[in-house]
Amino acid sequence: MAAIEAEELTRIFQVGGEEVRALDGLTVSLERGSLAAVVGPSGSGKSTLMALLGGLDTPSSGSVSVYDQKLNGMAPVDLAAYRRSTVGFVFQDFFLLSHLTAIENVEVPLKLAQVSRSERRDRANELIELVGLGHRGEHRPQQLSGGERQRVAIARALANRPKLLLADEPTGNLDEKTGMAITEILLNLNKDRDITVLLVTHNPELAKQTEIQFHLGGGKLQKTICS
Ligand SMILES: Nc1ncnc2c1ncn2[C@@H]1O[C@H](COP(=O)(O)OP(=O)(O)O)[C@@H](O)[C@H]1O
Ligand SMILES: [Mg+2]
């Protein structure tokens, strides 16, 4: 069964009267439980694809379905529910809330999903443990290293038990060793929790650890490699 089905996906941005075709008729699918990487040069449409899959942006044309939910034409309230419950998003820049502790950051999506206070605390604690930060739960982002911040962001992305985890250059701001540790967490989530993981990376070593690699170029799928 498919986790992702995107057909003829096109996203055109208007920039100063010019059209930028960030995606230009991209068709791609991914089976449930897969671990895949999106690779390609800067500007090839990787982040645009991730935003469309995550319901953060809407295509100019073409269709996207994730776990049988067709995102095209979805009402805003349903799209918000989709973002909250079906997908988890991890970004290069972490995007943690600086005035909240690690645990409180993980609780944010749980609050939005109206999970009770005690369950929120339990689940956030469990996830902070899972990413190896049990001793840092009360720290705020500026008291954490880059790798630790990304661990918090991963825990937050998992809060509402997503089926699909989208990670856009999750190790892009980290040194090599820290990046490896973060990669390890993502690989284990795919293996142990049956979460479909799609990650964008510039790192060929990281891409090699995935089963499937989608190569983008000029907003199109150039080739797919299965290892
Ligand atoms: N919000 C935007 N407005 C205008 N152009 C954009 C926007 N987002 C992306 N683009 C353009 O679309 C192309 C693909 O961008 P992106 O998906 O970010 O590529 P990648 O993540 O592979 O580096 C680039 O040419 C970029 O400049
Ligand atoms: Mg990008």
PDB file of C-alpha atoms and ligand atoms in Angstrom:
ATOM      1  CA  MET A   1       0.000   0.000   0.000  1.00  0.00           C
ATOM      2  CA  ALA A   2       1.210   3.451  -0.794  1.00  0.00           C
ATOM      3  CA  ALA A   3       2.239   5.952   1.846  1.00  0.00           C
ATOM      4  CA  ILE A   4       2.747   8.657  -0.778  1.00  0.00           C
ATOM      5  CA  GLU A   5       1.290   9.058  -4.230  1.00  0.00           C
ATOM      6  CA  ALA A   6       2.120  12.248  -6.101  1.00  0.00           C
ATOM      7  CA  GLU A   7       1.110  12.665  -9.704  1.00  0.00           C
ATOM      8  CA  GLU A   8       2.209  15.310 -12.172  1.00  0.00           C
ATOM      9  CA  LEU A   9       3.013  17.609  -9.294  1.00  0.00           C
ATOM     10  CA  THR A  10       3.757  21.146 -10.420  1.00  0.00           C
ATOM     11  CA  ARG A  11       4.474  24.181  -8.275  1.00  0.00           C
ATOM     12  CA  ILE A  12       5.050  27.480  -9.966  1.00  0.00           C
ATOM     13  CA  PHE A  13       6.157  30.560  -8.041  1.00  0.00           C
ATOM     14  CA  GLN A  14       5.734  34.029  -9.501  1.00  0.00           C
ATOM     15  CA  VAL A  15       8.841  36.068  -8.811  1.00  0.00           C
ATOM     16  CA  GLY A  16       8.910  39.625 -10.160  1.00  0.00           C
ATOM     17  CA  GLY A  17       6.738  38.755 -13.155  1.00  0.00           C
ATOM     18  CA  GLU A  18       8.732  35.601 -13.878  1.00  0.00           C
ATOM     19  CA  GLU A  19       7.632  32.026 -13.405  1.00  0.00           C
ATOM     20  CA  VAL A  20       9.823  29.701 -11.370  1.00  0.00           C
ATOM     21  CA  ARG A  21       8.885  26.060 -11.867  1.00  0.00           C
ATOM     22  CA  ALA A  22      10.060  24.629  -8.558  1.00  0.00           C
ATOM     23  CA  LEU A  23       8.377  21.343  -9.454  1.00  0.00           C
ATOM     24  CA  ASP A  24       7.531  20.526 -13.025  1.00  0.00           C
ATOM     25  CA  GLY A  25       5.308  17.477 -13.369  1.00  0.00           C
ATOM     26  CA  LEU A  26       6.843  15.234 -10.741  1.00  0.00           C
ATOM     27  CA  THR A  27       5.330  11.784 -10.312  1.00  0.00           C
ATOM     28  CA  VAL A  28       6.531   9.683  -7.416  1.00  0.00           C
ATOM     29  CA  SER A  29       5.206   7.039  -5.059  1.00  0.00           C
ATOM     30  CA  LEU A  30       6.462   5.424  -1.894  1.00  0.00           C
ATOM     31  CA  GLU A  31       5.275   2.273  -0.124  1.00  0.00           C
ATOM     32  CA  ARG A  32       4.254   2.299   3.510  1.00  0.00           C
ATOM     33  CA  GLY A  33       7.077   1.531   5.908  1.00  0.00           C
ATOM     34  CA  SER A  34       9.768   2.637   3.463  1.00  0.00           C
ATOM     35  CA  LEU A  35      12.894   4.559   4.200  1.00  0.00           C
ATOM     36  CA  ALA A  36      13.763   6.893   1.330  1.00  0.00           C
ATOM     37  CA  ALA A  37      15.974   9.837   0.542  1.00  0.00           C
ATOM     38  CA  VAL A  38      15.390  12.767  -1.788  1.00  0.00           C
ATOM     39  CA  VAL A  39      18.646  13.980  -3.292  1.00  0.00           C
ATOM     40  CA  GLY A  40      19.496  16.567  -5.898  1.00  0.00           C
ATOM     41  CA  PRO A  41      21.297  19.874  -6.345  1.00  0.00           C
ATOM     42  CA  SER A  42      20.277  23.056  -4.596  1.00  0.00           C
ATOM     43  CA  GLY A  43      17.163  24.521  -6.230  1.00  0.00           C
ATOM     44  CA  SER A  44      15.986  21.193  -7.687  1.00  0.00           C
ATOM     45  CA  GLY A  45      12.682  21.331  -5.794  1.00  0.00           C
ATOM     46  CA  LYS A  46      13.390  19.102  -2.796  1.00  0.00           C
ATOM     47  CA  SER A  47      11.994  21.453  -0.143  1.00  0.00           C
ATOM     48  CA  THR A  48       9.053  22.333  -2.352  1.00  0.00           C
ATOM     49  CA  LEU A  49       8.194  18.635  -2.606  1.00  0.00           C
ATOM     50  CA  MET A  50       8.447  18.171   1.158  1.00  0.00           C
ATOM     51  CA  ALA A  51       6.208  21.190   1.801  1.00  0.00           C
ATOM     52  CA  LEU A  52       3.574  19.846  -0.594  1.00  0.00           C
ATOM     53  CA  LEU A  53       3.674  16.379   0.989  1.00  0.00           C
ATOM     54  CA  GLY A  54       3.414  17.900   4.431  1.00  0.00           C
ATOM     55  CA  GLY A  55       0.413  20.035   3.553  1.00  0.00           C
ATOM     56  CA  LEU A  56       2.389  23.219   4.210  1.00  0.00           C
ATOM     57  CA  ASP A  57       1.906  24.395   0.617  1.00  0.00           C
ATOM     58  CA  THR A  58      -0.502  23.614  -2.221  1.00  0.00           C
ATOM     59  CA  PRO A  59       0.474  22.623  -5.762  1.00  0.00           C
ATOM     60  CA  SER A  60      -0.260  24.709  -8.860  1.00  0.00           C
ATOM     61  CA  SER A  61      -1.457  21.482 -10.475  1.00  0.00           C
ATOM     62  CA  GLY A  62      -1.206  17.748  -9.966  1.00  0.00           C
ATOM     63  CA  SER A  63      -2.286  15.659  -7.007  1.00  0.00           C
ATOM     64  CA  VAL A  64      -0.904  14.384  -3.721  1.00  0.00           C
ATOM     65  CA  SER A  65      -2.254  11.577  -1.533  1.00  0.00           C
ATOM     66  CA  VAL A  66      -0.697  10.521   1.728  1.00  0.00           C
ATOM     67  CA  TYR A  67      -2.019   7.386   3.427  1.00  0.00           C
ATOM     68  CA  ASP A  68      -5.093   7.559   1.216  1.00  0.00           C
ATOM     69  CA  GLN A  69      -5.837  11.153   2.144  1.00  0.00           C
ATOM     70  CA  LYS A  70      -6.084  13.283  -0.935  1.00  0.00           C
ATOM     71  CA  LEU A  71      -4.684  16.696  -0.040  1.00  0.00           C
ATOM     72  CA  ASN A  72      -5.981  18.553  -3.102  1.00  0.00           C
ATOM     73  CA  GLY A  73      -9.087  20.492  -2.304  1.00  0.00           C
ATOM     74  CA  MET A  74      -9.001  19.508   1.361  1.00  0.00           C
ATOM     75  CA  ALA A  75     -10.781  22.035   3.595  1.00  0.00           C
ATOM     76  CA  PRO A  76      -8.341  24.102   5.717  1.00  0.00           C
ATOM     77  CA  VAL A  77      -9.594  22.495   8.914  1.00  0.00           C
ATOM     78  CA  ASP A  78      -8.974  19.016   7.498  1.00  0.00           C
ATOM     79  CA  LEU A  79      -5.567  20.011   6.217  1.00  0.00           C
ATOM     80  CA  ALA A  80      -4.681  21.269   9.697  1.00  0.00           C
ATOM     81  CA  ALA A  81      -5.807  17.924  11.146  1.00  0.00           C
ATOM     82  CA  TYR A  82      -3.714  16.132   8.522  1.00  0.00           C
ATOM     83  CA  ARG A  83      -0.614  18.144   9.442  1.00  0.00           C
ATOM     84  CA  ARG A  84      -1.221  17.488  13.112  1.00  0.00           C
ATOM     85  CA  SER A  85      -1.882  13.757  12.977  1.00  0.00           C
ATOM     86  CA  THR A  86      -0.564  12.066   9.835  1.00  0.00           C
ATOM     87  CA  VAL A  87       2.777  13.762   9.257  1.00  0.00           C
ATOM     88  CA  GLY A  88       5.692  14.841  11.389  1.00  0.00           C
ATOM     89  CA  PHE A  89       8.084  17.459  10.038  1.00  0.00           C
ATOM     90  CA  VAL A  90      11.750  17.949  10.920  1.00  0.00           C
ATOM     91  CA  PHE A  91      13.571  20.968   9.491  1.00  0.00           C
ATOM     92  CA  GLN A  92      17.205  21.929   9.132  1.00  0.00           C
ATOM     93  CA  ASP A  93      16.693  24.918  11.462  1.00  0.00           C
ATOM     94  CA  PHE A  94      14.852  23.014  14.241  1.00  0.00           C
ATOM     95  CA  PHE A  95      12.202  25.778  14.754  1.00  0.00           C
ATOM     96  CA  LEU A  96      11.862  25.245  18.489  1.00  0.00           C
ATOM     97  CA  LEU A  97      10.066  27.809  20.633  1.00  0.00           C
ATOM     98  CA  SER A  98      12.805  29.528  22.604  1.00  0.00           C
ATOM     99  CA  HIS A  99      10.732  30.392  25.694  1.00  0.00           C
ATOM    100  CA  LEU A 100       9.668  26.775  26.229  1.00  0.00           C
ATOM    101  CA  THR A 101      11.630  23.882  27.706  1.00  0.00           C
ATOM    102  CA  ALA A 102      12.417  20.770  25.669  1.00  0.00           C
ATOM    103  CA  ILE A 103       9.463  18.920  27.215  1.00  0.00           C
ATOM    104  CA  GLU A 104       7.141  21.884  26.640  1.00  0.00           C
ATOM    105  CA  ASN A 105       8.194  22.097  22.986  1.00  0.00           C
ATOM    106  CA  VAL A 106       7.222  18.461  22.524  1.00  0.00           C
ATOM    107  CA  GLU A 107       3.883  19.195  24.207  1.00  0.00           C
ATOM    108  CA  VAL A 108       2.921  21.933  21.723  1.00  0.00           C
ATOM    109  CA  PRO A 109       1.421  19.644  19.046  1.00  0.00           C
ATOM    110  CA  LEU A 110      -0.259  17.599  21.784  1.00  0.00           C
ATOM    111  CA  LYS A 111      -1.951  20.730  23.094  1.00  0.00           C
ATOM    112  CA  LEU A 112      -3.122  21.523  19.567  1.00  0.00           C
ATOM    113  CA  ALA A 113      -4.557  18.011  19.400  1.00  0.00           C
ATOM    114  CA  GLN A 114      -6.303  18.641  22.753  1.00  0.00           C
ATOM    115  CA  VAL A 115      -4.557  15.810  24.561  1.00  0.00           C
ATOM    116  CA  SER A 116      -5.081  16.052  28.332  1.00  0.00           C
ATOM    117  CA  ARG A 117      -2.413  17.684  30.485  1.00  0.00           C
ATOM    118  CA  SER A 118      -1.304  14.493  32.233  1.00  0.00           C
ATOM    119  CA  GLU A 119      -1.136  12.446  29.046  1.00  0.00           C
ATOM    120  CA  ARG A 120       0.763  15.289  27.384  1.00  0.00           C
ATOM    121  CA  ARG A 121       3.386  15.220  30.099  1.00  0.00           C
ATOM    122  CA  ASP A 122       3.686  11.432  29.972  1.00  0.00           C
ATOM    123  CA  ARG A 123       4.033  11.285  26.214  1.00  0.00           C
ATOM    124  CA  ALA A 124       6.477  14.200  26.034  1.00  0.00           C
ATOM    125  CA  ASN A 125       8.650  12.607  28.730  1.00  0.00           C
ATOM    126  CA  GLU A 126       8.602   9.289  26.934  1.00  0.00           C
ATOM    127  CA  LEU A 127       9.617  10.896  23.622  1.00  0.00           C
ATOM    128  CA  ILE A 128      12.364  12.977  25.196  1.00  0.00           C
ATOM    129  CA  GLU A 129      13.703   9.709  26.631  1.00  0.00           C
ATOM    130  CA  LEU A 130      13.393   8.022  23.246  1.00  0.00           C
ATOM    131  CA  VAL A 131      15.656  10.594  21.599  1.00  0.00           C
ATOM    132  CA  GLY A 132      18.191  10.238  24.398  1.00  0.00           C
ATOM    133  CA  LEU A 133      17.529  13.555  26.159  1.00  0.00           C
ATOM    134  CA  GLY A 134      16.030  12.335  29.419  1.00  0.00           C
ATOM    135  CA  HIS A 135      18.512  14.483  31.358  1.00  0.00           C
ATOM    136  CA  ARG A 136      17.762  17.671  29.378  1.00  0.00           C
ATOM    137  CA  GLY A 137      13.967  17.850  29.475  1.00  0.00           C
ATOM    138  CA  GLU A 138      13.851  21.058  31.507  1.00  0.00           C
ATOM    139  CA  HIS A 139      16.395  22.886  29.359  1.00  0.00           C
ATOM    140  CA  ARG A 140      15.442  25.634  26.952  1.00  0.00           C
ATOM    141  CA  PRO A 141      16.715  25.536  23.331  1.00  0.00           C
ATOM    142  CA  GLN A 142      19.541  28.051  23.914  1.00  0.00           C
ATOM    143  CA  GLN A 143      20.837  25.771  26.677  1.00  0.00           C
ATOM    144  CA  LEU A 144      21.081  22.871  24.223  1.00  0.00           C
ATOM    145  CA  SER A 145      23.583  21.986  21.494  1.00  0.00           C
ATOM    146  CA  GLY A 146      22.511  21.796  17.840  1.00  0.00           C
ATOM    147  CA  GLY A 147      22.265  18.013  17.955  1.00  0.00           C
ATOM    148  CA  GLU A 148      20.208  18.163  21.140  1.00  0.00           C
ATOM    149  CA  ARG A 149      17.877  20.729  19.588  1.00  0.00           C
ATOM    150  CA  GLN A 150      17.326  18.464  16.616  1.00  0.00           C
ATOM    151  CA  ARG A 151      16.539  15.610  18.996  1.00  0.00           C
ATOM    152  CA  VAL A 152      13.859  17.779  20.621  1.00  0.00           C
ATOM    153  CA  ALA A 153      12.489  18.644  17.170  1.00  0.00           C
ATOM    154  CA  ILE A 154      12.298  14.936  16.294  1.00  0.00           C
ATOM    155  CA  ALA A 155      10.501  14.185  19.566  1.00  0.00           C
ATOM    156  CA  ARG A 156       8.057  16.997  18.773  1.00  0.00           C
ATOM    157  CA  ALA A 157       7.487  15.631  15.255  1.00  0.00           C
ATOM    158  CA  LEU A 158       6.582  12.263  16.802  1.00  0.00           C
ATOM    159  CA  ALA A 159       4.199  13.650  19.405  1.00  0.00           C
ATOM    160  CA  ASN A 160       0.967  12.815  17.639  1.00  0.00           C
ATOM    161  CA  ARG A 161       2.261   9.465  16.359  1.00  0.00           C
ATOM    162  CA  PRO A 162       2.612  10.316  12.674  1.00  0.00           C
ATOM    163  CA  LYS A 163       2.599   7.665   9.969  1.00  0.00           C
ATOM    164  CA  LEU A 164       4.990   9.655   7.796  1.00  0.00           C
ATOM    165  CA  LEU A 165       8.049  11.549   8.942  1.00  0.00           C
ATOM    166  CA  LEU A 166       9.371  14.207   6.564  1.00  0.00           C
ATOM    167  CA  ALA A 167      12.858  15.498   7.303  1.00  0.00           C
ATOM    168  CA  ASP A 168      14.277  18.311   5.165  1.00  0.00           C
ATOM    169  CA  GLU A 169      18.073  18.285   5.542  1.00  0.00           C
ATOM    170  CA  PRO A 170      17.810  17.318   9.217  1.00  0.00           C
ATOM    171  CA  THR A 171      21.586  17.146   9.593  1.00  0.00           C
ATOM    172  CA  GLY A 172      22.358  20.186   7.440  1.00  0.00           C
ATOM    173  CA  ASN A 173      23.307  22.371  10.400  1.00  0.00           C
ATOM    174  CA  LEU A 174      25.160  19.714  12.358  1.00  0.00           C
ATOM    175  CA  ASP A 175      28.729  18.483  12.375  1.00  0.00           C
ATOM    176  CA  GLU A 176      29.354  15.055  10.908  1.00  0.00           C
ATOM    177  CA  LYS A 177      29.389  13.059  14.141  1.00  0.00           C
ATOM    178  CA  THR A 178      26.257  14.713  15.494  1.00  0.00           C
ATOM    179  CA  GLY A 179      24.591  14.288  12.113  1.00  0.00           C
ATOM    180  CA  MET A 180      25.311  10.560  12.203  1.00  0.00           C
ATOM    181  CA  ALA A 181      23.651  10.254  15.610  1.00  0.00           C
ATOM    182  CA  ILE A 182      20.557  12.100  14.352  1.00  0.00           C
ATOM    183  CA  THR A 183      20.480   9.883  11.262  1.00  0.00           C
ATOM    184  CA  GLU A 184      20.649   6.825  13.479  1.00  0.00           C
ATOM    185  CA  ILE A 185      17.540   7.993  15.342  1.00  0.00           C
ATOM    186  CA  LEU A 186      15.637   8.475  12.084  1.00  0.00           C
ATOM    187  CA  LEU A 187      16.679   5.060  10.774  1.00  0.00           C
ATOM    188  CA  ASN A 188      15.594   3.407  14.007  1.00  0.00           C
ATOM    189  CA  LEU A 189      12.209   5.119  13.926  1.00  0.00           C
ATOM    190  CA  ASN A 190      11.630   3.592  10.530  1.00  0.00           C
ATOM    191  CA  LYS A 191      12.765   0.144  11.666  1.00  0.00           C
ATOM    192  CA  ASP A 192      11.281  -0.090  15.151  1.00  0.00           C
ATOM    193  CA  ARG A 193       8.114   1.989  14.883  1.00  0.00           C
ATOM    194  CA  ASP A 194       7.093   1.298  11.331  1.00  0.00           C
ATOM    195  CA  ILE A 195       7.087   4.977  10.413  1.00  0.00           C
ATOM    196  CA  THR A 196       7.576   5.811   6.742  1.00  0.00           C
ATOM    197  CA  VAL A 197      10.586   8.132   6.597  1.00  0.00           C
ATOM    198  CA  LEU A 198      11.410  10.460   3.721  1.00  0.00           C
ATOM    199  CA  LEU A 199      14.459  12.621   4.160  1.00  0.00           C
ATOM    200  CA  VAL A 200      16.218  15.217   2.066  1.00  0.00           C
ATOM    201  CA  THR A 201      19.965  15.071   2.236  1.00  0.00           C
ATOM    202  CA  HIS A 202      23.078  16.373   0.528  1.00  0.00           C
ATOM    203  CA  ASN A 203      25.142  13.730   2.209  1.00  0.00           C
ATOM    204  CA  PRO A 204      25.765  10.706  -0.061  1.00  0.00           C
ATOM    205  CA  GLU A 205      26.778   8.581   2.949  1.00  0.00           C
ATOM    206  CA  LEU A 206      23.427   9.244   4.556  1.00  0.00           C
ATOM    207  CA  ALA A 207      21.495   8.653   1.329  1.00  0.00           C
ATOM    208  CA  LYS A 208      23.248   5.293   0.919  1.00  0.00           C
ATOM    209  CA  GLN A 209      21.722   4.102   4.171  1.00  0.00           C
ATOM    210  CA  THR A 210      18.207   4.366   2.755  1.00  0.00           C
ATOM    211  CA  GLU A 211      16.441   1.710   0.655  1.00  0.00           C
ATOM    212  CA  ILE A 212      15.292   4.126  -2.015  1.00  0.00           C
ATOM    213  CA  GLN A 213      16.789   7.323  -3.398  1.00  0.00           C
ATOM    214  CA  PHE A 214      14.809   9.747  -5.518  1.00  0.00           C
ATOM    215  CA  HIS A 215      17.049  12.000  -7.589  1.00  0.00           C
ATOM    216  CA  LEU A 216      15.519  15.360  -8.489  1.00  0.00           C
ATOM    217  CA  GLY A 217      16.742  17.775 -11.116  1.00  0.00           C
ATOM    218  CA  GLY A 218      14.993  20.850 -12.462  1.00  0.00           C
ATOM    219  CA  GLY A 219      11.766  20.061 -10.609  1.00  0.00           C
ATOM    220  CA  LYS A 220      11.549  16.595 -12.122  1.00  0.00           C
ATOM    221  CA  LEU A 221      12.332  13.079 -11.021  1.00  0.00           C
ATOM    222  CA  GLN A 222      15.564  12.119 -12.807  1.00  0.00           C
ATOM    223  CA  LYS A 223      15.920   8.595 -11.500  1.00  0.00           C
ATOM    224  CA  THR A 224      15.045   6.292  -8.646  1.00  0.00           C
ATOM    225  CA  ILE A 225      17.632   3.986  -7.143  1.00  0.00           C
ATOM    226  CA  CYS A 226      16.585   1.054  -4.970  1.00  0.00           C
ATOM    227  CA  SER A 227      19.277  -0.631  -2.928  1.00  0.00           C
TER     228      SER A 227
HETATM  229  N1  LIG B   1       8.499  30.742  -1.847  1.00  0.00           N
HETATM  230  C1  LIG B   1       9.185  30.795  -3.004  1.00  0.00           C
HETATM  231  N2  LIG B   1       9.073  31.848  -3.816  1.00  0.00           N
HETATM  232  C2  LIG B   1       9.731  31.891  -4.995  1.00  0.00           C
HETATM  233  N3  LIG B   1      10.554  30.934  -5.436  1.00  0.00           N
HETATM  234  C3  LIG B   1      10.713  29.853  -4.655  1.00  0.00           C
HETATM  235  C4  LIG B   1      10.038  29.723  -3.402  1.00  0.00           C
HETATM  236  N4  LIG B   1      10.387  28.546  -2.850  1.00  0.00           N
HETATM  237  C5  LIG B   1      11.251  27.974  -3.715  1.00  0.00           C
HETATM  238  N5  LIG B   1      11.439  28.738  -4.799  1.00  0.00           N
HETATM  239  C6  LIG B   1      12.297  28.429  -5.956  1.00  0.00           C
HETATM  240  O1  LIG B   1      11.959  27.121  -6.417  1.00  0.00           O
HETATM  241  C7  LIG B   1      13.118  26.382  -6.748  1.00  0.00           C
HETATM  242  C8  LIG B   1      13.185  25.118  -5.910  1.00  0.00           C
HETATM  243  O2  LIG B   1      13.406  25.497  -4.554  1.00  0.00           O
HETATM  244  P1  LIG B   1      13.538  24.433  -3.374  1.00  0.00           P
HETATM  245  O3  LIG B   1      12.394  23.496  -3.425  1.00  0.00           O
HETATM  246  O4  LIG B   1      13.735  25.208  -2.127  1.00  0.00           O
HETATM  247  O5  LIG B   1      14.872  23.649  -3.800  1.00  0.00           O
HETATM  248  P2  LIG B   1      15.842  22.719  -2.928  1.00  0.00           P
HETATM  249  O6  LIG B   1      15.211  22.446  -1.616  1.00  0.00           O
HETATM  250  O7  LIG B   1      16.043  21.502  -3.773  1.00  0.00           O
HETATM  251  O8  LIG B   1      17.131  23.492  -2.812  1.00  0.00           O
HETATM  252  C9  LIG B   1      14.289  27.333  -6.556  1.00  0.00           C
HETATM  253  O9  LIG B   1      14.578  27.902  -7.810  1.00  0.00           O
HETATM  254  C10 LIG B   1      13.770  28.356  -5.596  1.00  0.00           C
HETATM  255  O10 LIG B   1      14.394  29.583  -5.763  1.00  0.00           O
HETATM  256 MG    MG B   2      15.806  22.800   0.357  1.00  0.00          MG
END
